[in-house]
Amino acid sequence: IYIVEDGMLRYVNPKFCKIFRVTEKEVIDRPFSDFLLDCRCHDRLIKSSAKVSETCVAQGKRKDGSMIDVEIVTQNIDYHSREATLGMIQDVTKLKNAEKKLMSFNDELKKRIAEKTRHLKDANKRLRSLNELKDEFIAVTSHELRSPITSARGYLSFLIDQAARGGIPYDMKHYLMRAFGSVNVLNNLVNNILDLSRLNIGQLSLQKSSTDIIQLIQGVVNNYEFEVS
């Protein structure tokens, strides 16, 4: 607590002395401006004769010249029948430093978030590009596989017909039929890959249908029996 009259300090309590690291004798009758710089709340009170209070934050100057942040609440009073200003002062340097650190942390956090967001956008763009390249590769590869598969199916079909007519030993027909079945499986696989590629890019709708699971399993078993034997 302090009292200022005509710009001079007339009274200070021990807390004031502790904040500014001075003794009472070093303060009394000294200009108030020696301790508080640019204190706007005092300037406003001087211009007003009403007994109103003002609150502000100002820069304080200690005896050793170091600067501190202080919060002040002031009010006009009568001091020995003369106009004066009563003030209550509090050192808020640590609070201000904490606020500055928090603001700096928030700014740094915003920068890092913006940077990470930019990296994620770039990575997402690359992934979309790779996905498009993958779909294109699958489509081209599948189309390229269709030609030799179609040829193999045609030759095998011809040989099966020849076996049925006696042009090829009949006991070979069993193996030709299995080979033809395997080629059909490969052809279906290529078709499924193409369908899946179209499905991923929204060009194909999925339609569910019933399947004879026993026949499907039996076909797989027959193919593996052929490979083992």
Backbone as numpy.savetxt, mean C-alpha at the origin, in Angstrom:
# Nx Ny Nz CAx CAy CAz Cx Cy Cz
4.15 31.52 36.30 3.30 32.70 36.30 4.19 33.94 36.30
3.74 34.98 35.58 4.49 36.23 35.54 3.51 37.38 35.39
3.99 38.58 35.72 3.20 39.81 35.54 4.08 40.82 34.81
3.52 41.41 33.74 4.23 42.40 32.93 3.50 43.73 33.05
4.28 44.78 33.32 3.73 46.14 33.38 4.62 47.05 32.55
4.00 47.76 31.61 4.75 48.64 30.71 5.91 47.91 30.03
5.68 46.65 29.67 6.68 45.88 28.97 7.78 45.32 29.84
7.70 45.54 31.17 8.73 45.07 32.10 8.15 43.98 33.00
8.99 43.00 33.31 8.57 41.93 34.21 8.60 42.44 35.66
7.44 42.35 36.34 7.35 42.82 37.72 7.27 41.66 38.71
6.84 40.50 38.21 6.74 39.35 39.11 6.90 38.07 38.28
7.62 37.09 38.84 7.71 35.74 38.27 7.70 34.74 39.42
7.14 33.58 39.17 7.17 32.54 40.21 8.32 31.57 39.92
8.61 30.65 40.83 9.76 29.72 40.63 9.66 28.90 39.35
8.43 28.56 38.93 8.28 27.76 37.70 8.80 28.54 36.48
8.51 29.82 36.44 9.01 30.67 35.36 10.54 30.64 35.35
11.13 30.80 36.53 12.60 30.79 36.62 13.18 29.45 36.18
12.49 28.36 36.51 12.96 27.04 36.13 12.92 26.85 34.61
11.83 27.34 34.00 11.68 27.19 32.54 12.80 27.92 31.81
13.12 29.14 32.27 14.11 29.97 31.56 15.51 29.87 32.18
15.62 29.05 33.26 16.93 28.80 33.90 17.58 30.10 34.38
16.80 30.86 35.10 17.27 32.13 35.66 16.83 32.21 37.12
17.37 33.20 37.82 16.90 33.49 39.17 15.91 34.65 39.13
15.18 34.84 40.19 14.20 35.91 40.23 14.87 37.27 40.10
16.03 37.46 40.71 16.74 38.73 40.63 17.18 39.04 39.20
17.46 37.98 38.41 17.90 38.18 37.02 16.73 38.55 36.11
15.52 38.44 36.60 14.34 38.64 35.77 13.61 39.95 36.08
13.41 40.22 37.35 12.59 41.36 37.76 13.13 42.67 37.16
12.20 43.47 36.63 12.47 44.77 36.02 13.28 44.69 34.73
13.28 43.51 34.14 13.90 43.38 32.82 12.80 43.39 31.75
13.12 43.80 30.53 12.11 43.81 29.46 11.57 42.41 29.19
10.28 42.35 29.07 9.64 41.06 28.77 10.14 40.46 27.46
10.47 41.33 26.51 10.93 40.88 25.19 12.28 40.17 25.25
13.01 40.28 26.40 14.28 39.55 26.53 14.05 38.05 26.65
12.84 37.65 27.02 12.55 36.24 27.28 11.55 35.63 26.29
10.65 36.43 25.79 9.66 35.93 24.85 9.71 36.75 23.57
9.87 36.07 22.45 9.98 36.74 21.16 8.67 36.62 20.38
8.27 37.72 19.76 7.10 37.73 18.89 5.88 37.13 19.59
5.58 37.60 20.77 4.43 37.11 21.52 3.19 37.90 21.11
2.45 37.42 20.18 1.33 38.15 19.59 0.16 38.32 20.55
-0.01 37.37 21.48 -1.13 37.50 22.40 -0.94 38.72 23.31
0.31 39.03 23.67 0.57 40.23 24.45 0.29 41.49 23.64
0.67 41.44 22.35 0.42 42.60 21.50 -1.07 42.89 21.38
-1.87 41.84 21.28 -3.31 42.03 21.17 -3.90 42.57 22.47
-3.36 42.11 23.61 -3.87 42.59 24.89 -3.55 44.06 25.12
-2.37 44.47 24.67 -1.98 45.87 24.84 -2.94 46.80 24.11
-3.41 46.35 22.95 -4.32 47.17 22.16 -5.74 47.16 22.72
-6.01 46.27 23.64 -7.37 46.16 24.19 -7.34 46.47 25.68
-8.29 47.27 26.12 -8.36 47.59 27.54 -9.28 46.64 28.30
-10.00 45.78 27.56 -10.92 44.84 28.21 -10.14 43.74 28.91
-10.74 43.20 29.97 -10.09 42.12 30.71 -10.45 40.78 30.07
-9.83 40.54 28.94 -10.05 39.29 28.21 -8.77 38.46 28.24
-8.89 37.19 27.95 -7.72 36.30 27.95 -7.33 35.95 26.52
-6.04 35.69 26.34 -5.51 35.29 25.04 -4.62 34.07 25.24
-4.62 33.20 24.25 -3.76 32.01 24.29 -2.95 31.97 23.00
-1.66 31.70 23.12 -0.82 31.61 21.93 0.41 30.78 22.23
1.13 30.45 21.17 2.41 29.74 21.29 3.49 30.67 20.77
4.57 30.80 21.53 5.64 31.72 21.16 6.99 31.06 21.35
8.02 31.80 20.95 9.41 31.35 21.14 9.97 31.98 22.40
10.51 31.13 23.27 11.15 31.63 24.48 12.66 31.54 24.37
13.35 32.49 25.05 14.80 32.55 24.99 15.35 32.39 26.41
16.14 31.35 26.61 16.73 31.10 27.92 17.98 31.95 28.14
18.46 31.86 29.37 19.64 32.65 29.74 20.85 32.31 28.89
20.99 31.00 28.56 22.15 30.57 27.76 21.95 30.81 26.26
20.83 31.41 25.87 20.58 31.72 24.47 19.82 30.66 23.71
19.57 29.51 24.33 18.83 28.46 23.65 17.36 28.84 23.55
16.71 28.36 22.48 15.32 28.69 22.21 14.42 27.52 22.60
13.24 27.85 23.13 12.25 26.85 23.50 10.88 27.28 22.99
9.99 26.31 22.87 8.60 26.59 22.51 7.77 26.67 23.79
7.00 27.73 23.92 6.19 27.90 25.11 4.76 28.22 24.71
3.82 27.76 25.53 2.42 28.10 25.37 2.03 29.07 26.48
1.35 30.16 26.12 1.05 31.23 27.07 -0.44 31.51 27.10
-0.95 31.69 28.30 -2.31 32.18 28.50 -2.20 33.51 29.25
-2.71 34.57 28.67 -2.54 35.90 29.25 -3.88 36.59 29.47
-3.89 37.58 30.39 -5.11 38.33 30.68 -4.74 39.68 31.25
-5.48 40.70 30.87 -5.29 42.04 31.44 -5.79 42.06 32.90
-5.00 42.70 33.78 -5.38 42.80 35.19 -5.01 44.20 35.71
-5.52 44.49 36.89 -5.10 45.70 37.62 -4.00 45.29 38.60
-2.83 45.92 38.44 -1.70 45.58 39.31 -1.28 46.86 40.03
-1.61 46.89 41.33 -1.37 48.10 42.13 -2.00 49.32 41.46
-3.24 49.13 41.05 -4.04 50.19 40.41 -3.50 50.63 39.06
-2.71 49.80 38.47 -2.19 50.11 37.13 -2.47 48.91 36.21
-2.61 49.21 34.93 -2.87 48.14 33.97 -1.63 47.28 33.80
-1.85 45.96 33.81 -0.74 45.01 33.65 -1.28 43.75 32.97
-0.38 42.86 32.69 -0.75 41.58 32.05 -0.28 40.42 32.92
-1.21 39.54 33.21 -0.91 38.31 33.95 -0.78 37.18 32.94
0.31 36.43 33.06 0.51 35.32 32.12 0.85 34.03 32.83
0.38 32.94 32.24 0.74 31.59 32.68 1.46 30.92 31.52
2.64 30.42 31.76 3.50 29.91 30.70 3.84 28.45 30.94
3.96 27.71 29.83 4.28 26.27 29.91 5.25 25.92 28.80
6.28 25.15 29.14 7.26 24.71 28.15 6.66 23.55 27.34
6.49 23.76 26.04 5.92 22.72 25.17 6.92 22.28 24.11
8.21 22.47 24.40 9.25 22.12 23.41 9.19 20.65 23.04
9.09 19.77 24.04 9.05 18.33 23.76 7.82 17.97 22.94
6.69 18.62 23.27 5.47 18.35 22.52 5.61 18.79 21.07
6.19 19.98 20.86 6.40 20.48 19.51 7.36 19.58 18.73
8.42 19.14 19.39 9.36 18.24 18.72 8.70 16.92 18.34
7.83 16.44 19.26 7.11 15.19 18.96 6.17 15.39 17.77
5.52 16.56 17.72 4.63 16.85 16.59 5.40 16.92 15.28
6.59 17.53 15.34 7.42 17.63 14.13 7.86 16.23 13.66
8.25 15.40 14.65 8.66 14.04 14.29 7.49 13.26 13.71
6.31 13.46 14.29 5.13 12.76 13.79 4.79 13.22 12.37
4.88 14.52 12.14 4.61 15.05 10.79 5.64 14.52 9.79
6.91 14.48 10.24 7.96 13.96 9.37 7.73 12.48 9.07
7.32 11.73 10.11 7.04 10.30 9.93 5.87 10.11 8.96
4.82 10.93 9.12 3.66 10.83 8.24 4.04 11.14 6.79
4.88 12.18 6.62 5.33 12.53 5.26 6.14 11.39 4.65
7.03 10.81 5.46 7.85 9.69 4.96 6.98 8.49 4.66
5.98 8.25 5.52 5.08 7.12 5.30 4.29 7.31 4.01
3.82 8.54 3.77 3.08 8.82 2.54 3.96 8.59 1.31
5.24 9.02 1.41 6.16 8.82 0.28 6.38 7.33 0.01
6.57 6.56 1.10 6.81 5.13 0.93 5.58 4.43 0.36
4.38 4.83 0.85 3.15 4.23 0.33 2.99 4.55 -1.15
3.27 5.81 -1.50 3.17 6.21 -2.92 4.17 5.42 -3.77
5.38 5.23 -3.23 6.41 4.49 -3.97 6.01 3.02 -4.13
5.53 2.40 -3.02 5.10 1.01 -3.10 3.91 0.85 -4.04
3.00 1.82 -4.00 1.84 1.76 -4.90 2.28 1.83 -6.35
3.26 2.71 -6.61 3.77 2.82 -7.97 4.44 1.51 -8.41
5.22 0.90 -7.50 5.88 -0.37 -7.83 4.85 -1.47 -8.09
3.78 -1.49 -7.26 2.74 -2.50 -7.44 2.02 -2.32 -8.77
1.78 -1.06 -9.13 1.13 -0.80 -10.41 2.01 -1.27 -11.57
3.33 -0.99 -11.46 4.26 -1.43 -12.51 4.31 -2.95 -12.59
4.36 -3.60 -11.40 4.39 -5.06 -11.36 3.11 -5.65 -11.93
1.98 -5.05 -11.59 0.70 -5.52 -12.11 0.61 -5.36 -13.63
1.17 -4.26 -14.11 1.19 -4.03 -15.56 2.04 -5.09 -16.26
3.22 -5.41 -15.65 4.08 -6.45 -16.23 3.40 -7.81 -16.21
2.70 -8.09 -15.10 2.00 -9.38 -14.99 0.90 -9.50 -16.04
0.17 -8.41 -16.26 -0.87 -8.45 -17.29 -0.26 -8.69 -18.67
0.89 -8.04 -18.90 1.57 -8.23 -20.18 2.04 -9.67 -20.35
2.61 -10.24 -19.27 3.06 -11.63 -19.33 1.88 -12.59 -19.50
0.77 -12.27 -18.85 -0.41 -13.12 -18.98 -0.95 -13.11 -20.40
-0.95 -11.93 -21.02 -1.38 -11.83 -22.42 -0.44 -12.61 -23.33
0.89 -12.50 -23.02 1.87 -13.24 -23.82 1.68 -14.74 -23.66
1.37 -15.15 -22.42 1.12 -16.57 -22.16 -0.08 -17.08 -22.94
-1.18 -16.31 -22.91 -2.38 -16.71 -23.64 -2.11 -16.79 -25.15
-1.33 -15.83 -25.64 -1.00 -15.85 -27.06 -0.15 -17.06 -27.42
0.81 -17.37 -26.53 1.69 -18.53 -26.76 0.87 -19.83 -26.77
-0.05 -19.95 -25.81 -0.87 -21.17 -25.73 -1.72 -21.31 -26.99
-2.31 -20.20 -27.41 -3.17 -20.25 -28.60 -2.38 -20.66 -29.84
-1.21 -20.04 -30.03 -0.40 -20.35 -31.22 0.10 -21.79 -31.16
0.61 -22.19 -29.98 1.14 -23.56 -29.84 0.05 -24.60 -30.08
-1.14 -24.34 -29.52 -2.24 -25.30 -29.68 -2.63 -25.44 -31.14
-2.70 -24.32 -31.84 -3.03 -24.37 -33.27 -1.95 -25.12 -34.06
-0.69 -24.93 -33.70 0.41 -25.61 -34.38 0.37 -27.11 -34.13
-0.11 -27.52 -32.94 -0.18 -28.95 -32.61 -1.33 -29.63 -33.35
-2.33 -28.88 -33.68 -3.50 -29.49 -34.32 -3.17 -30.13 -35.67
-2.27 -29.50 -36.42 -1.95 -30.02 -37.77 -1.36 -31.42 -37.72
-0.27 -31.68 -36.95 0.26 -33.05 -36.91 -0.71 -34.04 -36.27
-1.51 -33.59 -35.33 -2.48 -34.50 -34.70 -3.53 -34.91 -35.72
-3.99 -33.93 -36.49 -4.99 -34.24 -37.52 -4.43 -35.23 -38.54
-3.16 -35.04 -38.92 -2.52 -35.96 -39.87 -2.42 -37.36 -39.27
-2.00 -37.44 -38.02 -1.86 -38.75 -37.36 -3.20 -39.45 -37.27
-4.26 -38.71 -36.95 -5.59 -39.32 -36.87 -6.02 -39.84 -38.24
-5.71 -39.08 -39.29 -6.10 -39.52 -40.64 -5.39 -40.80 -41.04
-4.05 -40.86 -40.79 -3.29 -42.06 -41.15 -3.76 -43.27 -40.35
-3.98 -43.07 -39.05 -4.43 -44.19 -38.22 -5.81 -44.68 -38.63
-6.69 -43.73 -38.97 -8.01 -44.13 -39.44 -7.92 -44.94 -40.72
-7.02 -44.53 -41.62 -6.81 -45.27 -42.86 -6.30 -46.68 -42.58
-5.34 -46.81 -41.68 -4.78 -48.12 -41.35 -5.83 -49.02 -40.69
-6.67 -48.44 -39.86 -7.73 -49.24 -39.21 -8.69 -49.78 -40.27
-9.03 -48.94 -41.25 -9.90 -49.40 -42.33 -9.23 -50.51 -43.13
-7.90 -50.37 -43.37 -7.17 -51.41 -44.10 -7.14 -52.72 -43.34
-6.99 -52.61 -42.00 -6.99 -53.83 -41.18 -8.34 -54.51 -41.23
-9.40 -53.70 -41.26 -10.74 -54.28 -41.32 -10.99 -54.99 -42.64
-10.33 -54.52 -43.72 -10.50 -55.10 -45.05 -9.49 -56.22 -45.32
-8.60 -56.48 -44.37 -7.62 -57.54 -44.53 -6.33 -57.08 -45.14
-6.17 -55.79 -45.38 -4.94 -55.29 -45.96 -3.79 -55.28 -44.97
-4.09 -55.34 -43.71 -3.10 -55.38 -42.63 -3.50 -56.51 -41.71
-2.53 -57.25 -41.16 -2.89 -58.34 -40.25 -3.90 -57.86 -39.20
-4.93 -58.70 -39.02 -6.05 -58.26 -38.17 -5.62 -58.05 -36.73
-4.59 -58.84 -36.26 -4.18 -58.69 -34.86 -3.52 -57.34 -34.59
-3.16 -56.61 -35.68 -2.59 -55.26 -35.50 -3.67 -54.22 -35.27
-4.93 -54.56 -35.61 -6.02 -53.60 -35.47 -6.19 -53.16 -34.02
-5.97 -54.09 -33.10 -6.13 -53.76 -31.67 -5.16 -52.64 -31.26
-3.93 -52.75 -31.72 -2.95 -51.71 -31.37 -3.22 -50.40 -32.11
-3.69 -50.52 -33.34 -4.02 -49.31 -34.09 -5.18 -48.56 -33.43
-6.15 -49.32 -32.92 -7.29 -48.69 -32.24 -6.82 -47.96 -30.98
-5.89 -48.56 -30.26 -5.37 -47.89 -29.06 -4.59 -46.63 -29.42
-3.80 -46.73 -30.47 -3.05 -45.56 -30.92 -4.01 -44.45 -31.35
-5.08 -44.83 -32.06 -6.07 -43.85 -32.50 -6.74 -43.20 -31.28
-7.01 -44.03 -30.25 -7.61 -43.49 -29.03 -6.69 -42.50 -28.33
-5.38 -42.83 -28.30 -4.42 -41.93 -27.65 -4.31 -40.60 -28.39
-4.35 -40.67 -29.74 -4.30 -39.45 -30.53 -5.55 -38.61 -30.27
-6.68 -39.28 -30.11 -7.91 -38.55 -29.79 -7.82 -37.85 -28.43
-7.19 -38.57 -27.48 -6.98 -37.96 -26.16 -6.11 -36.71 -26.29
-5.05 -36.81 -27.08 -4.17 -35.66 -27.29 -4.91 -34.53 -27.98
-5.74 -34.88 -28.95 -6.52 -33.86 -29.65 -7.49 -33.16 -28.70
-8.12 -33.95 -27.84 -9.03 -33.35 -26.85 -8.28 -32.45 -25.87
-7.06 -32.86 -25.52 -6.25 -32.05 -24.61 -5.93 -30.69 -25.23
-5.55 -30.70 -26.50 -5.26 -29.44 -27.19 -6.51 -28.58 -27.25
-7.66 -29.21 -27.53 -8.91 -28.45 -27.57 -9.24 -27.85 -26.20
-8.96 -28.62 -25.14 -9.22 -28.11 -23.79 -8.33 -26.92 -23.45
-7.07 -27.00 -23.92 -6.16 -25.88 -23.67 -6.66 -24.63 -24.38
-7.10 -24.80 -25.62 -7.65 -23.66 -26.36 -8.91 -23.12 -25.68
-9.76 -24.01 -25.21 -10.98 -23.58 -24.53 -10.66 -22.84 -23.24
-9.66 -23.33 -22.51 -9.27 -22.67 -21.27 -8.71 -21.28 -21.55
-7.93 -21.17 -22.61 -7.38 -19.86 -22.99 -8.51 -18.89 -23.33
-9.50 -19.37 -24.08 -10.65 -18.51 -24.41 -11.45 -18.16 -23.17
-11.55 -19.12 -22.25 -12.30 -18.88 -21.02 -11.63 -17.80 -20.18
-10.31 -17.81 -20.13 -9.58 -16.81 -19.34 -9.76 -15.40 -19.87
-9.90 -15.27 -21.17 -10.05 -13.92 -21.74 -11.51 -13.58 -21.99
-12.41 -14.42 -21.47 -13.84 -14.11 -21.55 -14.49 -14.40 -22.88
-13.85 -15.22 -23.73 -14.42 -15.53 -25.04 -15.18 -16.85 -25.04
-15.23 -17.51 -23.90 -15.89 -18.80 -23.83 -16.61 -18.93 -22.50
-17.82 -19.41 -22.53 -18.58 -19.65 -21.31 -18.53 -21.12 -20.95
-18.42 -21.42 -19.70 -18.30 -22.79 -19.22 -19.69 -23.42 -19.11
-19.85 -24.57 -19.75 -21.11 -25.30 -19.68 -20.86 -26.68 -19.10
-21.51 -26.98 -17.99 -21.32 -28.25 -17.31 -22.23 -29.31 -17.92
-21.73 -30.55 -17.98 -22.52 -31.67 -18.50 -22.10 -32.94 -17.79
-22.96 -33.93 -17.82 -22.67 -35.21 -17.15 -21.63 -35.99 -17.95
-20.82 -36.81 -17.25 -19.74 -37.58 -17.86 -19.77 -39.01 -17.32
-19.54 -39.95 -18.21 -19.45 -41.34 -17.78 -18.06 -41.57 -17.20
-17.95 -41.47 -15.88 -16.64 -41.55 -15.22 -16.00 -42.92 -15.37
-16.84 -43.96 -15.43 -16.29 -45.33 -15.57 -15.62 -45.48 -16.93
-16.29 -45.00 -17.97 -15.71 -45.07 -19.31 -14.43 -44.24 -19.40
-14.44 -43.07 -18.74 -13.26 -42.21 -18.76 -12.08 -42.89 -18.08
-12.31 -43.48 -16.94 -11.23 -44.18 -16.21 -10.75 -45.39 -16.99
-11.68 -46.12 -17.58 -11.29 -47.30 -18.34 -10.40 -46.93 -19.52
-10.70 -45.80 -20.15 -9.86 -45.36 -21.26 -8.45 -45.02 -20.81
-8.33 -44.36 -19.65 -7.01 -44.04 -19.11 -6.25 -45.30 -18.76
-6.94 -46.28 -18.14 -6.29 -47.55 -17.77 -5.81 -48.29 -19.01
-6.62 -48.31 -20.06 -6.23 -48.99 -21.29 -4.98 -48.36 -21.90
-4.89 -47.04 -21.85 -3.70 -46.36 -22.40 -2.45 -46.74 -21.64
-2.55 -46.80 -20.31 -1.39 -47.15 -19.51 -1.03 -48.63 -19.65
-2.03 -49.49 -19.86 -1.75 -50.91 -20.08 -0.94 -51.09 -21.36
-1.27 -50.30 -22.36 -0.56 -50.37 -23.63 0.90 -49.95 -23.45
1.13 -48.91 -22.69 2.50 -48.40 -22.49 3.33 -49.40 -21.69
2.71 -50.04 -20.69 3.46 -50.99 -19.84 3.83 -52.22 -20.60
2.88 -52.75 -21.38 3.14 -53.98 -22.12 4.13 -53.75 -23.24
